[in-house]
Tab-separated table of C-alpha atoms and ligand atoms in Angstrom:
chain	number	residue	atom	x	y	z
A	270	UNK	CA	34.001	41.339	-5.640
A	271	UNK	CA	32.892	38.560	-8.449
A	272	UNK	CA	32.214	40.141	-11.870
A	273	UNK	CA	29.589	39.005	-13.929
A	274	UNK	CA	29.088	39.297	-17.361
A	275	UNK	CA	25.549	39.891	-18.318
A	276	UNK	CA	24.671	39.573	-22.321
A	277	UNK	CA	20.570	40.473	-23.313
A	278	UNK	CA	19.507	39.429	-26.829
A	279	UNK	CA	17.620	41.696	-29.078
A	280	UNK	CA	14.488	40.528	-27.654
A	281	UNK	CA	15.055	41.312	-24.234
A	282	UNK	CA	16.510	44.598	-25.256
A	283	UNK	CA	13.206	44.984	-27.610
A	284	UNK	CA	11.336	47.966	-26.319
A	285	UNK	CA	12.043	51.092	-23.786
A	286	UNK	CA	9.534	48.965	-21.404
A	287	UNK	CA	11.756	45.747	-21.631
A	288	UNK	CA	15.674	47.946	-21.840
A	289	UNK	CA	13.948	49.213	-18.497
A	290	UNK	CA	13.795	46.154	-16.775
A	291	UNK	CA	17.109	44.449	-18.065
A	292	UNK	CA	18.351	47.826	-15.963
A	293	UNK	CA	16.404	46.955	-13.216
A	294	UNK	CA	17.692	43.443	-12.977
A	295	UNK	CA	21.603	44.904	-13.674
A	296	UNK	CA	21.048	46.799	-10.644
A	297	UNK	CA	19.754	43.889	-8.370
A	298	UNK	CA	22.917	42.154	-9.657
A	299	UNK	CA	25.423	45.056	-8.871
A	300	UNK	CA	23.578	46.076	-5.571
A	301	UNK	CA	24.166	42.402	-4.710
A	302	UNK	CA	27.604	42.655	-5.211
A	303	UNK	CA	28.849	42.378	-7.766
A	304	UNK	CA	31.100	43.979	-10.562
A	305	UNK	CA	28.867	44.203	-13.846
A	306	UNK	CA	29.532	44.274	-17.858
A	307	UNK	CA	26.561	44.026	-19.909
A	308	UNK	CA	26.672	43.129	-24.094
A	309	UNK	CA	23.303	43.932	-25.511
A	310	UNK	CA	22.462	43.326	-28.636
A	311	UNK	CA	20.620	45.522	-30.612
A	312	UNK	CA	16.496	46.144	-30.378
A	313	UNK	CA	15.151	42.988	-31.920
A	314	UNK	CA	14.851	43.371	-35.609
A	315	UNK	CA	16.934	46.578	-35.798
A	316	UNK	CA	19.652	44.644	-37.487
A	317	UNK	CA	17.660	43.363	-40.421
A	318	UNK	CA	15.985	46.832	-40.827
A	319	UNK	CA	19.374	48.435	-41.169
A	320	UNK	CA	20.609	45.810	-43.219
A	321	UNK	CA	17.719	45.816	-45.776
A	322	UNK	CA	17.898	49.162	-46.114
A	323	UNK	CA	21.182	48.638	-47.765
A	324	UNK	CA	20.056	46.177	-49.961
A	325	UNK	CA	17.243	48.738	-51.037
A	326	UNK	CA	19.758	50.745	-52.270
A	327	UNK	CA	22.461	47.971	-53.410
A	328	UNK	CA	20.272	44.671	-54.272
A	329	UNK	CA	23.185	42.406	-55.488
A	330	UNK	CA	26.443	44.030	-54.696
A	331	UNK	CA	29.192	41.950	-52.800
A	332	UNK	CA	32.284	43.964	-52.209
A	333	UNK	CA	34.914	44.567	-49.259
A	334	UNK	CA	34.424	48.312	-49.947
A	335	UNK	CA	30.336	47.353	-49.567
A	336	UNK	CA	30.884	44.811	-46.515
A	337	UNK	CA	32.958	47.411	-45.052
A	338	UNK	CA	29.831	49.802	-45.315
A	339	UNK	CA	27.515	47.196	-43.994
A	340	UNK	CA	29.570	47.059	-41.171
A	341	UNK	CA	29.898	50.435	-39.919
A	342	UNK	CA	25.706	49.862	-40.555
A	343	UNK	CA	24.797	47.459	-38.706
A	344	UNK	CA	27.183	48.467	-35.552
A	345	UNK	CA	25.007	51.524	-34.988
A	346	UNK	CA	22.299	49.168	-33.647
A	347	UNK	CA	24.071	48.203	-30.940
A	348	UNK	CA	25.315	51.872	-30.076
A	349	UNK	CA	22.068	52.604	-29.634
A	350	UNK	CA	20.678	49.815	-27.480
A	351	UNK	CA	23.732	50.198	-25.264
A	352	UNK	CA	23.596	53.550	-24.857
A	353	UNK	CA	19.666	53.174	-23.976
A	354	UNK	CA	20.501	50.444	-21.721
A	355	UNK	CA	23.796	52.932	-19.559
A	356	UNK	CA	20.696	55.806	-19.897
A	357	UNK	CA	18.009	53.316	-18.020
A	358	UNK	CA	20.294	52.545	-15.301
A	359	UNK	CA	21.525	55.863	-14.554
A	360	UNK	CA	17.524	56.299	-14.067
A	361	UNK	CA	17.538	53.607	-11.731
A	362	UNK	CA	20.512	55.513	-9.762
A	363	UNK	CA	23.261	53.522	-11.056
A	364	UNK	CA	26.071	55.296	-12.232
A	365	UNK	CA	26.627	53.702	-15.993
A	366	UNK	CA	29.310	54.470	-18.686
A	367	UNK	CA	28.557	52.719	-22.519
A	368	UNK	CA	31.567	51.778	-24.643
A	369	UNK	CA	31.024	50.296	-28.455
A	370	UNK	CA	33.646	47.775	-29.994
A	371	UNK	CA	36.255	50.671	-30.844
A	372	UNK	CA	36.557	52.599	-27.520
A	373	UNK	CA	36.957	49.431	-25.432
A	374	UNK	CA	38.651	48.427	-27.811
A	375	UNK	CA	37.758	44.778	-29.252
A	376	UNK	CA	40.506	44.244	-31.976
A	377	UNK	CA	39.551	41.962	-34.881
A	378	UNK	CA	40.684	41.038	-38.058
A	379	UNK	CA	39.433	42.699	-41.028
A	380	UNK	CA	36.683	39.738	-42.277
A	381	UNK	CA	33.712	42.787	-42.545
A	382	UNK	CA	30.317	40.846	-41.629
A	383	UNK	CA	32.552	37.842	-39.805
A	384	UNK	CA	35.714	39.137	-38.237
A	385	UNK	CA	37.216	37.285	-35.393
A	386	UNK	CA	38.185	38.614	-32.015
A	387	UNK	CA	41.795	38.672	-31.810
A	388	UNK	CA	42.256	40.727	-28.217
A	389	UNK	CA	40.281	42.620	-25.915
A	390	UNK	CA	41.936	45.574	-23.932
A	391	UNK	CA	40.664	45.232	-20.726
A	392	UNK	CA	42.016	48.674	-18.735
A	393	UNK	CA	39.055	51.119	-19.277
A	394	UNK	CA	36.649	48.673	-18.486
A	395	UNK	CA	38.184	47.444	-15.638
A	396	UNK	CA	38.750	51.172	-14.322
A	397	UNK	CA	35.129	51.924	-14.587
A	398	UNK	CA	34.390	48.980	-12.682
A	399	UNK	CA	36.825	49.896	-9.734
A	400	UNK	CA	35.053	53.360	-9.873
A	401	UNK	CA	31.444	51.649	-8.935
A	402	UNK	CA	30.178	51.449	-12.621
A	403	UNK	CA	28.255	49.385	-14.312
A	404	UNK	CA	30.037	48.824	-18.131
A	405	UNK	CA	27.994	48.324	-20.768
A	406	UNK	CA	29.831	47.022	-24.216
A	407	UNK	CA	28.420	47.111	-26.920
A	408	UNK	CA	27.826	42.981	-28.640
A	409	UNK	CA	29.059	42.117	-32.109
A	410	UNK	CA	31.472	44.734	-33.137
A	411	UNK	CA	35.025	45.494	-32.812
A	412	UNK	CA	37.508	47.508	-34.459
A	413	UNK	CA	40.369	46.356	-36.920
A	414	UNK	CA	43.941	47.072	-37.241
A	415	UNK	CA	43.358	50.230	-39.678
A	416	UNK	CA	40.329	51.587	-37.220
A	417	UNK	CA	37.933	50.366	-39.511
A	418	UNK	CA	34.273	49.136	-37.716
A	419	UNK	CA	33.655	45.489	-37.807
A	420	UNK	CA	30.870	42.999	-36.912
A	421	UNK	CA	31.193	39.624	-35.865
A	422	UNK	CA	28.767	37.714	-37.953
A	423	UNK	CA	24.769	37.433	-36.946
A	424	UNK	CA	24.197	36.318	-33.695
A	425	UNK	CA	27.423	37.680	-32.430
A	426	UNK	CA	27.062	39.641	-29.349
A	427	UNK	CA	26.778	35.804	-27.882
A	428	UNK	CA	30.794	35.541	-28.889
A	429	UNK	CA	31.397	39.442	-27.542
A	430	UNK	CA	30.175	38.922	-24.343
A	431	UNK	CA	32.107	35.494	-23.809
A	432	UNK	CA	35.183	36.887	-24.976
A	433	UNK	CA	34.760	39.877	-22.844
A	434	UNK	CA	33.912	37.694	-20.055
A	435	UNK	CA	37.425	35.620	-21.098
A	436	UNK	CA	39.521	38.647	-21.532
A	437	UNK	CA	38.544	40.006	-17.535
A	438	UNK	CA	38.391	36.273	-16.244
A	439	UNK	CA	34.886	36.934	-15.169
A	440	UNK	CA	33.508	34.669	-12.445
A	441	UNK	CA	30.371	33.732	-14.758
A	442	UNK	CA	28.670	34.639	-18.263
A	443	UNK	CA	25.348	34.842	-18.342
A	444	UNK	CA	23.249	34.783	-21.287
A	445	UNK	CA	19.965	36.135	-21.017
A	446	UNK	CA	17.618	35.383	-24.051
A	447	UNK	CA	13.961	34.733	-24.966
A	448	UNK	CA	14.152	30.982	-23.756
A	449	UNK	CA	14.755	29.214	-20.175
A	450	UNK	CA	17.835	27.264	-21.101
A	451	UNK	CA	19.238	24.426	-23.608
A	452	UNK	CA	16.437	22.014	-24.035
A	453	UNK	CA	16.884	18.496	-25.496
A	454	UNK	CA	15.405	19.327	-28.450
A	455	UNK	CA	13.139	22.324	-29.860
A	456	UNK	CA	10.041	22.082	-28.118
A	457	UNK	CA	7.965	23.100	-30.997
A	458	UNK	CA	8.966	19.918	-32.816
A	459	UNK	CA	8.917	17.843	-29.572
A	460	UNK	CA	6.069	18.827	-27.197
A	461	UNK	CA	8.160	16.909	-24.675
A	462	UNK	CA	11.545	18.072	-24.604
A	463	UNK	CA	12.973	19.654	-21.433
A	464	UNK	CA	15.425	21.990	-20.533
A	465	UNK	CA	19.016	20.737	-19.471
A	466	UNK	CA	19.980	21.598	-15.958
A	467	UNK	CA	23.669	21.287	-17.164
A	468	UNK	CA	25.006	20.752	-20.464
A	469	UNK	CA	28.683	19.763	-21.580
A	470	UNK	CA	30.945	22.605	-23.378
A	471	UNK	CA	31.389	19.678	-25.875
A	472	UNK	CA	27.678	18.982	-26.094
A	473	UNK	CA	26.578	22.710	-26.811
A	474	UNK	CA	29.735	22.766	-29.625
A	475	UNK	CA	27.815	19.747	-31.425
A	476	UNK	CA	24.214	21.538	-30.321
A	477	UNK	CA	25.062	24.500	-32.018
A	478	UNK	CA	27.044	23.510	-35.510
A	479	UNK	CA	23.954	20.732	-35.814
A	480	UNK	CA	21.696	23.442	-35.862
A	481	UNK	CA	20.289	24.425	-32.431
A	482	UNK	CA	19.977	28.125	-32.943
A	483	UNK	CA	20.229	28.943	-28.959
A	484	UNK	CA	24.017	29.911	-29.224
A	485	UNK	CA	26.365	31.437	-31.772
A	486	UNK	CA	28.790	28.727	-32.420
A	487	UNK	CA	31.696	30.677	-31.951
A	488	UNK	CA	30.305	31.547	-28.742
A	489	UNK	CA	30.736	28.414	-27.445
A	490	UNK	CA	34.125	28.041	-28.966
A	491	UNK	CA	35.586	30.911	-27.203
A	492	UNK	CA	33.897	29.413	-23.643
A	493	UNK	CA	35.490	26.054	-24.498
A	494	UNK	CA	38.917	27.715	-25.155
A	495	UNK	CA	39.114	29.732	-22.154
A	496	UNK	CA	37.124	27.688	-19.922
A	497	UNK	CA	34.816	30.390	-19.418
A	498	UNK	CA	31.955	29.585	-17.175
A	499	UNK	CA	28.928	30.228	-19.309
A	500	UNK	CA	24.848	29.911	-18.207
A	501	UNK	CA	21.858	30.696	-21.087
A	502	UNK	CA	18.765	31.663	-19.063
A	503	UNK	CA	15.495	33.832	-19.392
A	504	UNK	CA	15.287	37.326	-19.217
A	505	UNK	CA	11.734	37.107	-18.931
A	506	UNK	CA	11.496	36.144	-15.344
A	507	UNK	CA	9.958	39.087	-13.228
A	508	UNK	CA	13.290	41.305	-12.525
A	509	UNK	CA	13.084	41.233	-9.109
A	510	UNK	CA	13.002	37.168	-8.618
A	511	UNK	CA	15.191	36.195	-5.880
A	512	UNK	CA	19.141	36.493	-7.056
A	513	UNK	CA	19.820	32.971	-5.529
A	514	UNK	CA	17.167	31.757	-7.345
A	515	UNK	CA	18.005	33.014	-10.654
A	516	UNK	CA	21.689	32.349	-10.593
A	517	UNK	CA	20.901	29.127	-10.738
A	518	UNK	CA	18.715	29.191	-13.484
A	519	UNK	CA	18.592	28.339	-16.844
A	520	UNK	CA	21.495	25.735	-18.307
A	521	UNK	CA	24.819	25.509	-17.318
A	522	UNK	CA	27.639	24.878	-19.475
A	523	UNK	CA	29.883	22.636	-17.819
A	524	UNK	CA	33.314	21.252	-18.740
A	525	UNK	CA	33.810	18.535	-16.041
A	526	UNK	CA	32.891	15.061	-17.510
A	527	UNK	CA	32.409	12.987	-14.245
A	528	UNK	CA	29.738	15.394	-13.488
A	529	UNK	CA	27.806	13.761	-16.415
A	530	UNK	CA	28.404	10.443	-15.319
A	531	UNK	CA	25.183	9.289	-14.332
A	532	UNK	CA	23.094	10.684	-16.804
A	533	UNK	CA	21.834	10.329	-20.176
A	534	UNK	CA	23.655	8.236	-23.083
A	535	UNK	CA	21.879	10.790	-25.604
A	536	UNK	CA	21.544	14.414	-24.262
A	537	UNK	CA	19.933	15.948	-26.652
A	538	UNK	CA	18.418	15.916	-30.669
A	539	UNK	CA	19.730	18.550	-32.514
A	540	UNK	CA	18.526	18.866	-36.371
A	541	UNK	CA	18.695	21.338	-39.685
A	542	UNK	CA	16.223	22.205	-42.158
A	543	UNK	CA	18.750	24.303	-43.858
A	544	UNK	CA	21.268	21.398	-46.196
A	545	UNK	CA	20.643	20.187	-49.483
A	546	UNK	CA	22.105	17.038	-51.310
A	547	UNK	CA	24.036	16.483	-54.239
A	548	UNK	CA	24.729	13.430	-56.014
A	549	UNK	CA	27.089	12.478	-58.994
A	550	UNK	CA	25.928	9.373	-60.444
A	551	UNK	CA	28.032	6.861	-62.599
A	552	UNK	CA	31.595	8.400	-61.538
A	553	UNK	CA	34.109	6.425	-62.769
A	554	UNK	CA	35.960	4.663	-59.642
A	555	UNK	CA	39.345	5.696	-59.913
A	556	UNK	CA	41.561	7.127	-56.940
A	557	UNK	CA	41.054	10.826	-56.636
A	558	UNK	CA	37.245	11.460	-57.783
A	559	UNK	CA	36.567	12.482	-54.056
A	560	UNK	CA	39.387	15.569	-54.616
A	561	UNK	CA	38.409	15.971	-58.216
A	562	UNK	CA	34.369	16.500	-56.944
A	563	UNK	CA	35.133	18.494	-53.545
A	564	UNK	CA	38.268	20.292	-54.550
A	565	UNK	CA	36.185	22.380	-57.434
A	566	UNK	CA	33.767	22.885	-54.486
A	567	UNK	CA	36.024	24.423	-51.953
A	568	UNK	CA	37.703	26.280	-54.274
A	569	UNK	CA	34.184	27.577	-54.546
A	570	UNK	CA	34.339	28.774	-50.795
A	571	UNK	CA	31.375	26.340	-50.640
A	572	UNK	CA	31.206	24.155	-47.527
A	573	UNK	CA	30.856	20.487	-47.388
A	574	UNK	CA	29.035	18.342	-44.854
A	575	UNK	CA	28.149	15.082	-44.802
A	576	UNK	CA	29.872	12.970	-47.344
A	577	UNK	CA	28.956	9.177	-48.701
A	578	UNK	CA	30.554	7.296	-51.284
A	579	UNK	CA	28.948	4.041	-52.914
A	580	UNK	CA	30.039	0.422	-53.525
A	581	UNK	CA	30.882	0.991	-57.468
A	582	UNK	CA	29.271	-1.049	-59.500
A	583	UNK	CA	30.871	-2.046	-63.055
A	584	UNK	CA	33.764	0.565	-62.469
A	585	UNK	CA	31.369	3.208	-61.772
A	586	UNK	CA	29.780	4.639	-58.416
A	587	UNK	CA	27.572	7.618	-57.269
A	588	UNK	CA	29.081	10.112	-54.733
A	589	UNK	CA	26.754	12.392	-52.660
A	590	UNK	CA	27.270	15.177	-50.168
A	591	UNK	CA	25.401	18.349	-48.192
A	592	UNK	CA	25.981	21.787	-48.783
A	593	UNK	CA	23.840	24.964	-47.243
A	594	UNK	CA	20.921	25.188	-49.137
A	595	UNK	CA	21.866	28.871	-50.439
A	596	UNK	CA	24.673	27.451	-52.379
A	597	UNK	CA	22.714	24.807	-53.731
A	598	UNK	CA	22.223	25.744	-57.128
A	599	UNK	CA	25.694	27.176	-57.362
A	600	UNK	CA	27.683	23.891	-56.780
A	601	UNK	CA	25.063	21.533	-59.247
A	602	UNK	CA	25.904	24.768	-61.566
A	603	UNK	CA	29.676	24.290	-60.872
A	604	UNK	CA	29.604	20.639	-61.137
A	605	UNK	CA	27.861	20.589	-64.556
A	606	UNK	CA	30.083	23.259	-65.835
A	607	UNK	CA	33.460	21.994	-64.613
A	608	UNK	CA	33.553	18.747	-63.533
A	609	UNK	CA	31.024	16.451	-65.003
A	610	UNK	CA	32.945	16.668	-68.816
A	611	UNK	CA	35.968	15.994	-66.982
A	612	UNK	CA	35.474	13.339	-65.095
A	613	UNK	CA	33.182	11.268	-67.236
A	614	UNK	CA	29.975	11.309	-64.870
A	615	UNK	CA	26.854	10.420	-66.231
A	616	UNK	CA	25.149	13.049	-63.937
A	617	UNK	CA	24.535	15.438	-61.078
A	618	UNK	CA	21.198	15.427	-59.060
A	619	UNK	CA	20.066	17.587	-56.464
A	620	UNK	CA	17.783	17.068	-53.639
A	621	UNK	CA	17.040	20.255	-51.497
A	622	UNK	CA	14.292	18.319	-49.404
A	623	UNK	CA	16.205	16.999	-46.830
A	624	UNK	CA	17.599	17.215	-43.348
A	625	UNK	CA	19.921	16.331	-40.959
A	626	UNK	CA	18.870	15.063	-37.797
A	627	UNK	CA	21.404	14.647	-35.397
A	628	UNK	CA	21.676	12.622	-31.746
A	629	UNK	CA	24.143	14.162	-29.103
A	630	UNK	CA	25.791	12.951	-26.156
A	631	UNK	CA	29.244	12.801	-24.315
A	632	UNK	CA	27.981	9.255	-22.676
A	633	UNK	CA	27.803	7.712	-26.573
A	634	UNK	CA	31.332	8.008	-26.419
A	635	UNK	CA	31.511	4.979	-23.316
A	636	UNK	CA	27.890	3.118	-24.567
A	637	UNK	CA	27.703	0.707	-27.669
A	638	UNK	CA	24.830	0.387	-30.021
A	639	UNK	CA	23.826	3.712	-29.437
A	640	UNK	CA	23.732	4.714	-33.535
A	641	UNK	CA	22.055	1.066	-33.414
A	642	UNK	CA	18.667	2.368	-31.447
A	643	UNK	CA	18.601	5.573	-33.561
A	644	UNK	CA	18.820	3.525	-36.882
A	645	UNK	CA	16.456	0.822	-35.361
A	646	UNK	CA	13.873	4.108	-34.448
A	647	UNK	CA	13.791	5.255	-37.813
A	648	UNK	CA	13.242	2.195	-39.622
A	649	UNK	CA	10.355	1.443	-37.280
A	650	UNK	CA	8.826	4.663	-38.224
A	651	UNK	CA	9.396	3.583	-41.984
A	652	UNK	CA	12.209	6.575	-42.818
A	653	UNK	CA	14.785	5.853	-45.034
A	654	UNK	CA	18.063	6.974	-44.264
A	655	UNK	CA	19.754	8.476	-47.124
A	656	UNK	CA	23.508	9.126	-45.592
A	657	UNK	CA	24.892	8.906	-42.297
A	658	UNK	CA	28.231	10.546	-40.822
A	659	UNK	CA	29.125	10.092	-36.942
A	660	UNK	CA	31.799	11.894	-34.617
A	661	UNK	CA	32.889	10.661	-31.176
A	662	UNK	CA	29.814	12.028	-29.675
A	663	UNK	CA	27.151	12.348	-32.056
A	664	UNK	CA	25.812	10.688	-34.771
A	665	UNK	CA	23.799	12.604	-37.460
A	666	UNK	CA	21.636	10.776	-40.338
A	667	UNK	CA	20.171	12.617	-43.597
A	668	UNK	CA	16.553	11.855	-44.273
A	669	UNK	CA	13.342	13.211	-46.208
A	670	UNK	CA	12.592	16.540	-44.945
A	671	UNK	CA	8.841	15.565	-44.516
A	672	UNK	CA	9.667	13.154	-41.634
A	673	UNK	CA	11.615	15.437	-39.733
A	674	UNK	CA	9.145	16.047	-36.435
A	675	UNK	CA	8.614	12.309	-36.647
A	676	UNK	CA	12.346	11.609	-36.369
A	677	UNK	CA	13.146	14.106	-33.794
A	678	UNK	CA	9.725	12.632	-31.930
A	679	UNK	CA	10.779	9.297	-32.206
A	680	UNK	CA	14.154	9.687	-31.393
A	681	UNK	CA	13.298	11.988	-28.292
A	682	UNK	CA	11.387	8.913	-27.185
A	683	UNK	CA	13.918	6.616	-27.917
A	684	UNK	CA	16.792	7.772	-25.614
A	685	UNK	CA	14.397	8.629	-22.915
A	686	UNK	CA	14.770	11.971	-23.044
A	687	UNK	CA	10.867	12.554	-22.615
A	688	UNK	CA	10.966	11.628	-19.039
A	689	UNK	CA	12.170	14.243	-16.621
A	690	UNK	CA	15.291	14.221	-15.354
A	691	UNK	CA	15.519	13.238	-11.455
B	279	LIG	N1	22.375	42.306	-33.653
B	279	LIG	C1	23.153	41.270	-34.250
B	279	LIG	C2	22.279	40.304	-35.021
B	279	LIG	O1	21.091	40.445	-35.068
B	279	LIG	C3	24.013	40.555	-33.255
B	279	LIG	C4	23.260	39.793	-32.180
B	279	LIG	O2	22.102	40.059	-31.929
B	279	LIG	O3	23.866	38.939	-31.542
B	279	LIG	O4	22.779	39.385	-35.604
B	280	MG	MG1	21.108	35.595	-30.472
């Protein structure tokens, strides 16, 4: 019998009506059969509600002992929407059995608010399912080594139900969520875009770190590693659509490149509202300012994106890079404090109206001039480009924040990615 791997996102799982037909469409699935673990995430918004509630009582505190409380938190939302979910099929006659993170159990490390999966123990699961059950698992939690609660980081019943799905060598994941699939870009800042029939593992990876929110990146990670065959489609089709039908739904996420042969050069424009820049002007150019700028900055825990370095001029040159707009203020604070003085910099600047807009393809990697038409785009729409970093298959450009739908517009036109596929 195939198993299946079902995971419903907090919208689906959003009201006794909705948890009620997620059941229904379980039960199609295992009446169909097949062998069935569902991840739900918690009721949509339950997660922030819990979590705010801590900061009611705790506005600024950062602590393991704190995280560690946050954790145990925020797991209860998922307790509850699973059990819901085993009590709404047993309604629909199926038997049902609920597990959270510890009972499975999902081991972790001990990173409270972002621990990692480090093994899944598959037996009680796997027993239920030879008994006729349908398992549910509870998403984003697991257990560490000293039995302490743990979640994964927001978003991450995505990267439960994909390592579940990994650790039982399930014939497919399925995510279920509040849109139809991947789509070449977000359709509320492109009208046109359109949903990908398939999509590369590779492709998503880049989708999802450049900011397409469909996925947690981890998620896709953990499919690439174990070649986990992974689909994102609605749940808001009527539950009883045909099961042929709706298997092949939605966006696959593939990991054979011939298969993507014949299609696009540019699969898809991914973007993010959420960087800000820094520049050091008048640096002195002398080997090492790049380690004696960035090393202060990591040692920060502060992340680093793109990265540009000008032609000095006189001896001197400007530096600039991206950090998450949340740590803005902290690394011009940083720099001021610890390395302007040291290094002899005339000044730092910051610029928290930008963002990165990003093209996407495995075919850029076997085209030329691709980067060319997306330069040529922009300066035809009059943006300037402020910095510019490339990987194999995508290439990602820093601009005004005001021009973003135009870029994303443009560019969407540009590669052709407003005409339906055939
Ligand atoms: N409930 C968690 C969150 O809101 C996990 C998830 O939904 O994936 O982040
Ligand atoms: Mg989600």
């Amino acid at each position: 019998m195939p198993l299946i791997v079902h995971k419903y996102g907090g919208t689906s799982m959003g009201s006794p009506e909705r948890i009620r037909n997620v059941a229904k469409r379980v039960a199609k699935w295992a009446r169909a059969g097949h062998q069935m673990v569902v991840v739900p995430s918690a009721m949509s918004g339950e997660t922030n509600r819990l979590l705010a509630l801590a900061k009611e009582l705790a506005p600024s505190r950062t602590s393991p002992a704190y995280n560690r409380e946050l954790d145990m938190l925020a797991a209860t939302g998922e307790q509850a929407s699973s059990a819901l979910l085993a009590i709404a099929l047993q309604a629909e006659g199926m038997e049902s059995v609920s597990y959270a993170g510890w009972q499975v159990p999902i081991r972790t490390d001990s990173s409270y608010t972002k621990a990692r999966i480090e093994s899944i123990d598959d037996q009680r699961v796997r027993a239920d399912l030879n008994a006729g059950k349908v398992v549910i698992v509870t998403g984003f939690q697991g257990i560490d080594e000293q039995g302490h609660i743990t979640t994964l980081g927001r978003g991450g019943s995505d990267t439960s139900a994909v390592a579940v799905a990994a650790a039982m060598k399930a014939d497919e994941c399925l995510i279920y969520t509040d849109v139809d699939g991947v789509y070449t870009t977000d359709p509320r800042v492109a009208p046109a875009a359109r949903r990908l029939t398939t999509v590369s593992f590779e492709e998503m990876l880049e989708m999802a770190s450049l900011g397409s929110k469909v996925l947690q990146i981890r998620s896709v990670e953990f499919a690439g590693k174990y070649k986990v065959p992974m689909r994102v489609l609605s749940s808001f089709t009527p539950w009883d659509i045909d099961i042929h039908e709706e298997a092949k739904s939605g966006t696959l996420i593939t990991f054979e490149e011939d298969e993507k042969m014949e299609q696009a050069v540019v699969s898809g424009i991914a973007f993010n509202r959420d960087e800000a820049k820094i520049s050091v002007l008048g640096v002195p150019d002398t080997p090492g300012i790049a380690y004696r700028i960035l090393g202060p900055v990591a040692d920060a825990n502060i992340e680093v994106d793109v990265i540009i370095q000008n032609l000095s001029k006189d001896g001197k040159t400007d530096f600039s890079f991206t950090v998450h707009r949340n740590d803005h203020a902290r690394t011009i604070e940083l720099l001021k404090d610890k390395v302007l003085p040291a290094l002899g910099a005339q000044e730092v600047v910051g610029d928290a109206k930008i963002c990165k807009v990003s093209i996407v393809g495995i075919g850029m990697r076997s085209h030329v001039g691709v980067a060319s038409t997306m330069f040529r785009t922009l300066s035809e729409e009059g943006i300037n480009i402020q910095m510019i970093s490339t990987s194999e298959i995508k290439t990602s450009v820093v601009i005004d924040e005001k021009y973003l739908e135009l870029a994303v517009r443009a560019l969407h036109t540009a590669f052709d990615l407003d005409k339906p596929a055939e």
